[in-house]
CSV table of C-alpha atoms and ligand atoms in Angstrom, one decimal:
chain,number,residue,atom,x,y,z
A,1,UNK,CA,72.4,5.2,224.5
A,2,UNK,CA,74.3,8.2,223.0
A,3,UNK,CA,71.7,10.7,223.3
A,4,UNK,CA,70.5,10.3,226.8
A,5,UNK,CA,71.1,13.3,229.2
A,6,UNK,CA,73.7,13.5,231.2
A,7,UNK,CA,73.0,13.4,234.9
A,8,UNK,CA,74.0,16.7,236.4
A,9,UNK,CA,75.7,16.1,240.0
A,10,UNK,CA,72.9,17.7,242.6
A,11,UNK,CA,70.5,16.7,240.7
A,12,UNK,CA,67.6,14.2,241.4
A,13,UNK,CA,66.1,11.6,238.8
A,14,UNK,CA,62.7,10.3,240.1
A,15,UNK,CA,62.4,6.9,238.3
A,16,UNK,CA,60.1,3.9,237.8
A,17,UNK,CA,61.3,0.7,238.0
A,18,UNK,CA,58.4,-1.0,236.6
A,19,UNK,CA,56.4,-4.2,238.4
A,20,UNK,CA,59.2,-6.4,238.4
A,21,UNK,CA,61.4,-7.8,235.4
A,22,UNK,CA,64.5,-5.9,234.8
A,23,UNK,CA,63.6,-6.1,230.9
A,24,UNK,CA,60.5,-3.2,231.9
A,25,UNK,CA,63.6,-0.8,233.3
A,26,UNK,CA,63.6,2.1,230.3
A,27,UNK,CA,66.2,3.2,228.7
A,28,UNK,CA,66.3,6.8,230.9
A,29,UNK,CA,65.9,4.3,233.6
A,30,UNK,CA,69.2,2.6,232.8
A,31,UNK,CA,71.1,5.6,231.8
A,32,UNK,CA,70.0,6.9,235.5
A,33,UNK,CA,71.3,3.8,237.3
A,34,UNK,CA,74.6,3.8,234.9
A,35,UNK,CA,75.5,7.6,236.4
A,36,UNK,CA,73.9,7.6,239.7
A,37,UNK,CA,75.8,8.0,242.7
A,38,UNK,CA,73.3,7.3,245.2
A,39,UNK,CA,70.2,5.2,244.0
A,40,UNK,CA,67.6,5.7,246.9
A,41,UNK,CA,64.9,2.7,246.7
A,42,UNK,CA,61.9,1.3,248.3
A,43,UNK,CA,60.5,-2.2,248.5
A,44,UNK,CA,58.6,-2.9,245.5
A,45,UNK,CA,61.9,-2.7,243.4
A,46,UNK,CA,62.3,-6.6,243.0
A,47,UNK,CA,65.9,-8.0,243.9
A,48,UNK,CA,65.6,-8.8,240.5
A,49,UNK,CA,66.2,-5.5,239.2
A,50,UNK,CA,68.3,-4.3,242.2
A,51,UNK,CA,70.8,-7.2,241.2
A,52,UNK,CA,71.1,-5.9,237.9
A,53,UNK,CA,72.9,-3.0,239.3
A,54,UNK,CA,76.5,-2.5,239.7
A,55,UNK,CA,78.6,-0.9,242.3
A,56,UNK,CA,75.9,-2.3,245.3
A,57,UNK,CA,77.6,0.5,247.5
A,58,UNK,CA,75.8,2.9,245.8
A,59,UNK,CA,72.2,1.6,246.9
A,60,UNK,CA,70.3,2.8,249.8
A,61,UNK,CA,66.7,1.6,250.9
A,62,UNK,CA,64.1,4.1,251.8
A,63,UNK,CA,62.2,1.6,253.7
A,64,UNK,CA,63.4,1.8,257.0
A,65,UNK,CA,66.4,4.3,258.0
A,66,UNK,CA,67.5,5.1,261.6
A,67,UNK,CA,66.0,2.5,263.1
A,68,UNK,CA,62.2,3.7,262.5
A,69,UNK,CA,59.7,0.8,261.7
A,70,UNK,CA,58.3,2.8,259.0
A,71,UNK,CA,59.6,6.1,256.2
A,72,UNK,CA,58.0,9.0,257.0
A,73,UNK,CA,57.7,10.2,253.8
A,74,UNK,CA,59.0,14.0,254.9
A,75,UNK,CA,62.4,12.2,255.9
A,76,UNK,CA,62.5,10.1,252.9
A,77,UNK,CA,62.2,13.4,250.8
A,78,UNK,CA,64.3,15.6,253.3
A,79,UNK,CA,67.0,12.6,252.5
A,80,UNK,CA,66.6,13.5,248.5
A,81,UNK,CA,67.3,17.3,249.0
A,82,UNK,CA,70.1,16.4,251.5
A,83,UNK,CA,72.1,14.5,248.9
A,84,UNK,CA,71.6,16.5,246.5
A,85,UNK,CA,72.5,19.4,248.1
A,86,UNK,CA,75.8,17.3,248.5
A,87,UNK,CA,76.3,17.5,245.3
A,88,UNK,CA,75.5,14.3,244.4
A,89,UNK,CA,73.6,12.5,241.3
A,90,UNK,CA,70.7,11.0,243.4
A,91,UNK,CA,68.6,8.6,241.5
A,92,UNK,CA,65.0,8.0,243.6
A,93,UNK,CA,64.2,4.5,242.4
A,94,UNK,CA,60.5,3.4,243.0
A,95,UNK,CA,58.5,-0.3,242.1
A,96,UNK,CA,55.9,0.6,239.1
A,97,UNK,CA,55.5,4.6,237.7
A,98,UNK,CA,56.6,7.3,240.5
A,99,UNK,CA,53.5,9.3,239.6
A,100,UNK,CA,50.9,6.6,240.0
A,101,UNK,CA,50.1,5.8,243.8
A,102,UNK,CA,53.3,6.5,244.3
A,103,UNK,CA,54.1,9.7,246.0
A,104,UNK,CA,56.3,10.7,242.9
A,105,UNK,CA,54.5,14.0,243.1
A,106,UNK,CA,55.1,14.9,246.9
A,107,UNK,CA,58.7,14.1,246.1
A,108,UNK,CA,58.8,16.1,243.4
A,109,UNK,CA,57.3,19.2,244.8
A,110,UNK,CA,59.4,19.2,247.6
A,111,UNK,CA,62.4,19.3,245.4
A,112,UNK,CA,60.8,22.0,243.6
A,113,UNK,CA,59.9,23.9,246.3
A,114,UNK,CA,64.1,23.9,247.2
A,115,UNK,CA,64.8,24.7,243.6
A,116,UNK,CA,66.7,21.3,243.2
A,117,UNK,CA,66.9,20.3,239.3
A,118,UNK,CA,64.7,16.9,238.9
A,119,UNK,CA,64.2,15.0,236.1
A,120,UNK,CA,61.0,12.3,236.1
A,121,UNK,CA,61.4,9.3,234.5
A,122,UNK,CA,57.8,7.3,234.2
A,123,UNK,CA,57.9,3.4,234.5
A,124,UNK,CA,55.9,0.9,233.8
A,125,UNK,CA,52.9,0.9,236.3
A,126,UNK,CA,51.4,-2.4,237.7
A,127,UNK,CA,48.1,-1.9,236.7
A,128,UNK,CA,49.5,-1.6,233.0
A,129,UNK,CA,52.1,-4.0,233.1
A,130,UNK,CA,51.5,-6.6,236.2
A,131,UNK,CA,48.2,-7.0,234.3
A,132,UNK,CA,49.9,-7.5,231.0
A,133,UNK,CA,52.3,-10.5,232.6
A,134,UNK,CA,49.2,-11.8,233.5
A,135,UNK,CA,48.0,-11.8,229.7
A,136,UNK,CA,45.0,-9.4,231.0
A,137,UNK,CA,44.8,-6.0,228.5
A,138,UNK,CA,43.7,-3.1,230.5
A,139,UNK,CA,41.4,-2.2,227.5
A,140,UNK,CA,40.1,-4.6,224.9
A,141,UNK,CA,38.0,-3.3,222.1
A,142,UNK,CA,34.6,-5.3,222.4
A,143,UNK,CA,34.9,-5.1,226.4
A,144,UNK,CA,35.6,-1.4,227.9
A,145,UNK,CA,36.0,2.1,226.3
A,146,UNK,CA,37.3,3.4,230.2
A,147,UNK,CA,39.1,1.9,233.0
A,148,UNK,CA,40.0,2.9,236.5
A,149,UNK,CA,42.8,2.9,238.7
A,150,UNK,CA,42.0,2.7,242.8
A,151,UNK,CA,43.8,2.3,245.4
A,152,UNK,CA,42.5,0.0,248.1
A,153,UNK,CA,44.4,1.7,251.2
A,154,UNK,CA,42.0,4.3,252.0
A,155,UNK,CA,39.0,2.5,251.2
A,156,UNK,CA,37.1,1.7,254.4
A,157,UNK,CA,33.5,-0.2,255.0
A,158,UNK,CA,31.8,3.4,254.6
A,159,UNK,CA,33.4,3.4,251.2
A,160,UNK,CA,35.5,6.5,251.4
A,161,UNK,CA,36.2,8.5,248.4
A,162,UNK,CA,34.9,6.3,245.8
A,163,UNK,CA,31.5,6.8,244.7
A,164,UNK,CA,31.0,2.7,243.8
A,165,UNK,CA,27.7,3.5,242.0
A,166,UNK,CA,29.4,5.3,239.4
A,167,UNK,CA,32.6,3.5,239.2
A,168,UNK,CA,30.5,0.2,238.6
A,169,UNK,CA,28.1,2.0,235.7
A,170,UNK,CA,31.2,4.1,234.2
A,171,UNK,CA,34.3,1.6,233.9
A,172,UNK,CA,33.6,-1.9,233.0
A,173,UNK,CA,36.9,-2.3,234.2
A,174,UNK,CA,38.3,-1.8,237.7
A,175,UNK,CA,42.0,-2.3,238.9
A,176,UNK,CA,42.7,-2.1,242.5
A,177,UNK,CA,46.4,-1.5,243.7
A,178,UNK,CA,46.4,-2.3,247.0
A,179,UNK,CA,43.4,-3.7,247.7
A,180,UNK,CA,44.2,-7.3,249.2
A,181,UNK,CA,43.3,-6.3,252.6
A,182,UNK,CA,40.1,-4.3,251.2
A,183,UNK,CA,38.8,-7.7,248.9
A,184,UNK,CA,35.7,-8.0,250.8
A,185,UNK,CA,35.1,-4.3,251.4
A,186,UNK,CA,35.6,-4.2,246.9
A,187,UNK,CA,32.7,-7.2,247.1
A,188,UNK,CA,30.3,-6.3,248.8
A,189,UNK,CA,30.2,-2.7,247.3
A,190,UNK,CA,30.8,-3.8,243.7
A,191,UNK,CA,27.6,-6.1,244.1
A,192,UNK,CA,25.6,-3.7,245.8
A,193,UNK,CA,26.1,-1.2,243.4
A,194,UNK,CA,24.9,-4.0,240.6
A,195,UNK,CA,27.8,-6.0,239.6
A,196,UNK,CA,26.7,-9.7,239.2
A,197,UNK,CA,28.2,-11.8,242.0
A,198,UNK,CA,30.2,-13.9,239.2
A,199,UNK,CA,31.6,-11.0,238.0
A,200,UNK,CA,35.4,-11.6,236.8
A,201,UNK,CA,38.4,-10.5,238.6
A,202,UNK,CA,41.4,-11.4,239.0
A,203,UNK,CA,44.4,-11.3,241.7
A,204,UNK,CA,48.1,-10.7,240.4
A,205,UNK,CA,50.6,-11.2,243.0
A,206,UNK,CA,53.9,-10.6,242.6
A,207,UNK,CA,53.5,-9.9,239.0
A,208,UNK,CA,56.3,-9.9,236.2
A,209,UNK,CA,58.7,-11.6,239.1
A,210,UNK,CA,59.9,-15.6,239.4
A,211,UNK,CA,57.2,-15.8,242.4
A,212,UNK,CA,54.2,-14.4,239.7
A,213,UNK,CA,50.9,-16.1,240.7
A,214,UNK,CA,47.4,-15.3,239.3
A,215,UNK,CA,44.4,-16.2,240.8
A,216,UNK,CA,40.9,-16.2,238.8
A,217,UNK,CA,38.5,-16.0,240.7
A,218,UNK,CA,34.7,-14.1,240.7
A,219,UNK,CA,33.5,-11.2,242.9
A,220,UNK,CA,31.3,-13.7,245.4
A,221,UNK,CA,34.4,-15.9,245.7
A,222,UNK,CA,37.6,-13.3,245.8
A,223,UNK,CA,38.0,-13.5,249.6
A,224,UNK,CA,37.8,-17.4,249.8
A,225,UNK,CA,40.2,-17.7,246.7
A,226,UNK,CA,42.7,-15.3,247.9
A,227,UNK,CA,43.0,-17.1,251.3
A,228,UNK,CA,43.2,-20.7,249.5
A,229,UNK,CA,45.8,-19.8,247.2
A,230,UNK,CA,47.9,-18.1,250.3
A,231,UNK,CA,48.8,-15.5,247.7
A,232,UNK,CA,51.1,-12.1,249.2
A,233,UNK,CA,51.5,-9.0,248.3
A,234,UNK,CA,52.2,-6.6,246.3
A,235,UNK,CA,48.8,-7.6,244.4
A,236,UNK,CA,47.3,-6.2,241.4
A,237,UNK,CA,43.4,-6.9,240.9
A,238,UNK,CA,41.4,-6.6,238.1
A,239,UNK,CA,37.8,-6.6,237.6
A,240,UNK,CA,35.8,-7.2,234.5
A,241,UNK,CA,35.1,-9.2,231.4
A,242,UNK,CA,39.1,-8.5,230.1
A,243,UNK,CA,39.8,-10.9,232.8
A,244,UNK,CA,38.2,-13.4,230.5
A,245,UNK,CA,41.0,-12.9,228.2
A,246,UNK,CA,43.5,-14.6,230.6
A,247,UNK,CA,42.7,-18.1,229.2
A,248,UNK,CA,44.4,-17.3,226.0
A,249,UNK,CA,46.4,-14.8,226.4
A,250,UNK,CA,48.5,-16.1,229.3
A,251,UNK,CA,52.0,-16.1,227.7
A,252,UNK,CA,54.3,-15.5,230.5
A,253,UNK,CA,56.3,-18.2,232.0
A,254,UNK,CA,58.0,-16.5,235.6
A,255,UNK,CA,60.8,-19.3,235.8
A,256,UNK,CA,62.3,-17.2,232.5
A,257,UNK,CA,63.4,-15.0,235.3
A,258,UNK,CA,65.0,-17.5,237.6
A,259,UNK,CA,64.3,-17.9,241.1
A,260,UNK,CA,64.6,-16.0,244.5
A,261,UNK,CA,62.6,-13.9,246.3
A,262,UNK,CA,61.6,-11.1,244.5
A,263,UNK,CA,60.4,-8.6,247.6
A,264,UNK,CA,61.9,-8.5,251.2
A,265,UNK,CA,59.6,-8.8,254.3
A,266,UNK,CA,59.3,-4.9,254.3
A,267,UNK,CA,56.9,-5.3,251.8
A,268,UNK,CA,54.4,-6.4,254.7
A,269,UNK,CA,51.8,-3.7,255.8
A,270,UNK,CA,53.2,-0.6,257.1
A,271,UNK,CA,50.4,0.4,258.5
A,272,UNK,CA,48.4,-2.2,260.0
A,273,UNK,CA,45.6,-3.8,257.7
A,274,UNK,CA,46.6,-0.9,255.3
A,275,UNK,CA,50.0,-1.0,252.9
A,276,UNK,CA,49.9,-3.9,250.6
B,301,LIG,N1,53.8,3.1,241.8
B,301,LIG,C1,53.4,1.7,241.7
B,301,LIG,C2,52.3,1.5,242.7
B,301,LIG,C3,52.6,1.6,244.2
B,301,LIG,S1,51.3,1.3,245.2
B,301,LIG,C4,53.0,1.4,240.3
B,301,LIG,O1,52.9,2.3,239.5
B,301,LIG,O2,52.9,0.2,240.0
B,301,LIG,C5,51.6,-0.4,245.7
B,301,LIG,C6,50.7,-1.3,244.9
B,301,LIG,O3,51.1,-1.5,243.6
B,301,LIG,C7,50.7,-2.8,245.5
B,301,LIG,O4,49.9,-2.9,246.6
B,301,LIG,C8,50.1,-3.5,244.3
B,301,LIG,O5,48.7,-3.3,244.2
B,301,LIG,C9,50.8,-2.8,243.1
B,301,LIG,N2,52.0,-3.4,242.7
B,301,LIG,C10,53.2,-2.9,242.5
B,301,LIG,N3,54.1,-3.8,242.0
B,301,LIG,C11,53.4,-4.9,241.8
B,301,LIG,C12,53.8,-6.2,241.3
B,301,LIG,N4,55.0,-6.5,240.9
B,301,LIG,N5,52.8,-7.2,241.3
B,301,LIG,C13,51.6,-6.9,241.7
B,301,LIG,N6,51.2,-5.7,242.2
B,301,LIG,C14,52.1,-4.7,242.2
């Protein structure tokens, strides 16, 4: 750990936390939450890895502040250049990678646009990883040369800004972040743009945590499988044949990480039908 950088004091780190284990934290990561004075989080870093962290005092949740039901994520960034301006070390601790559906970049331009030093620290994102915990490989050799990452929360029934027929002909393999809400919305274009109704895919909840569940399911029966299995979110889906894979490569066993909750209630919708 000798070499890491030394965290200036008004200074802001913009980290990933990765999907859920505290073994996926990297080393820039640790060497953050080692100097930090402030480590500003949101929900989707498990308790897992916020009990890992010494000196509790230090933590603040970006969640909810001044009795708002919801960040606004101009306040949560106004908070950043306000502590740092204080002169403090402020490490900006986020579930996954900060740059991928994660607002990283907003955060990071509105520290750039006050000329506050930032450092970004990438983690490891839960379509890499969550997958991975699942024993699903984004990309397998014989299945996919491309893959896609989507995010569900703007997709709507008149499809929105995603062009389904050529996401279905380009990427054999589709992961959704935030798409529980939007599973039937994902069916019904998926299968109208030619994917065959039994068409693999599978639902990570909580993945790389204690409460890790996966659901294999196909395309025709994701709605009705996701309801039976009463499965929450944060969820990760994948679809395509690398979800085929699952039956011999599932290696991970979540009691290796104990028990307890890993998320709080704030990680129910924000918005209604929405933020998953
Ligand atoms: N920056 C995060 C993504 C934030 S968007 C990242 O890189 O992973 C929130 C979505 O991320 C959730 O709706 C879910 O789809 C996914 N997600 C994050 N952590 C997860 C986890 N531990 N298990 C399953 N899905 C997760």
């Amino acid at each position: 750990m000798d070499n890491l950088p030394e965290f200036a004091p008004g200074s802001v780190w913009l980290a990933g936390a990765g999907p859920g284990d505290p073994g996926l934290l990297t080393l820039h990561a640790v060497n953050g939450i080692r100097q930090a004075d402030v480590i500003v989080h949101d929900a989707l870093v498990s308790h897992q890895i916020l009990n890992v962290i010494d000196r509790k005092e230090r933590l603040e949740y970006a969640g909810k502040r001044g009795g708002k039901p919801s960040p606004q994520q101009r306040d949560i960034s106004l908070r950043l250049i306000e502590l740092a301006r204080r002169n403090k070390r402020v490490l900006r601790l986020k579930g996954g990678d900060p740059f991928v559906f994660g607002r990283g970049g907003e955060e990071a331009l509105a520290l750039a646009r006050e000329d506050i030093p930032f450092r970004i620290i990438p983690g490891v994102t839960a379509g890499v990883g969550g997958l991975a915990y699942a024993g699903i490989p984004a990309t397998h050799r014989s299945v996919n040369t491309v893959v896609s990452f989507i995010t569900g929360h703007t997709l709507s029934g008149d499809h929105e800004g995603v062009d389904w027929a050529a996401l279905s002909r380009g990427s054999p393999v589709l992961v959704f972040y935030m798409g529980l809400s939007r599973l039937a919305t994902i069916r019904d274009n998926l299968i109208a743009a030619g994917r065959e109704p039994d068409h693999p895919m599978a639902l990570v909840s909580k993945a790389a945590t204690p409460d890790q569940q996966v659901v294999i399911t196909t395309l025709a029966d994701c709605v009705d499988s996701a309801a039976k299995s009463g499965i929450g979110a944060p969820v990760i889906i994948a679809v395509g044949k690398v979800v085929d894979l699952q039956a011999s490569l599932n290696w991970f066993d979540p009691r290796e990480l104990g028990s307890g909750a890993p998320f709080g209630d704030d990680i129910q919708p924000v918005k209604p039908a929405g933020h998953d």
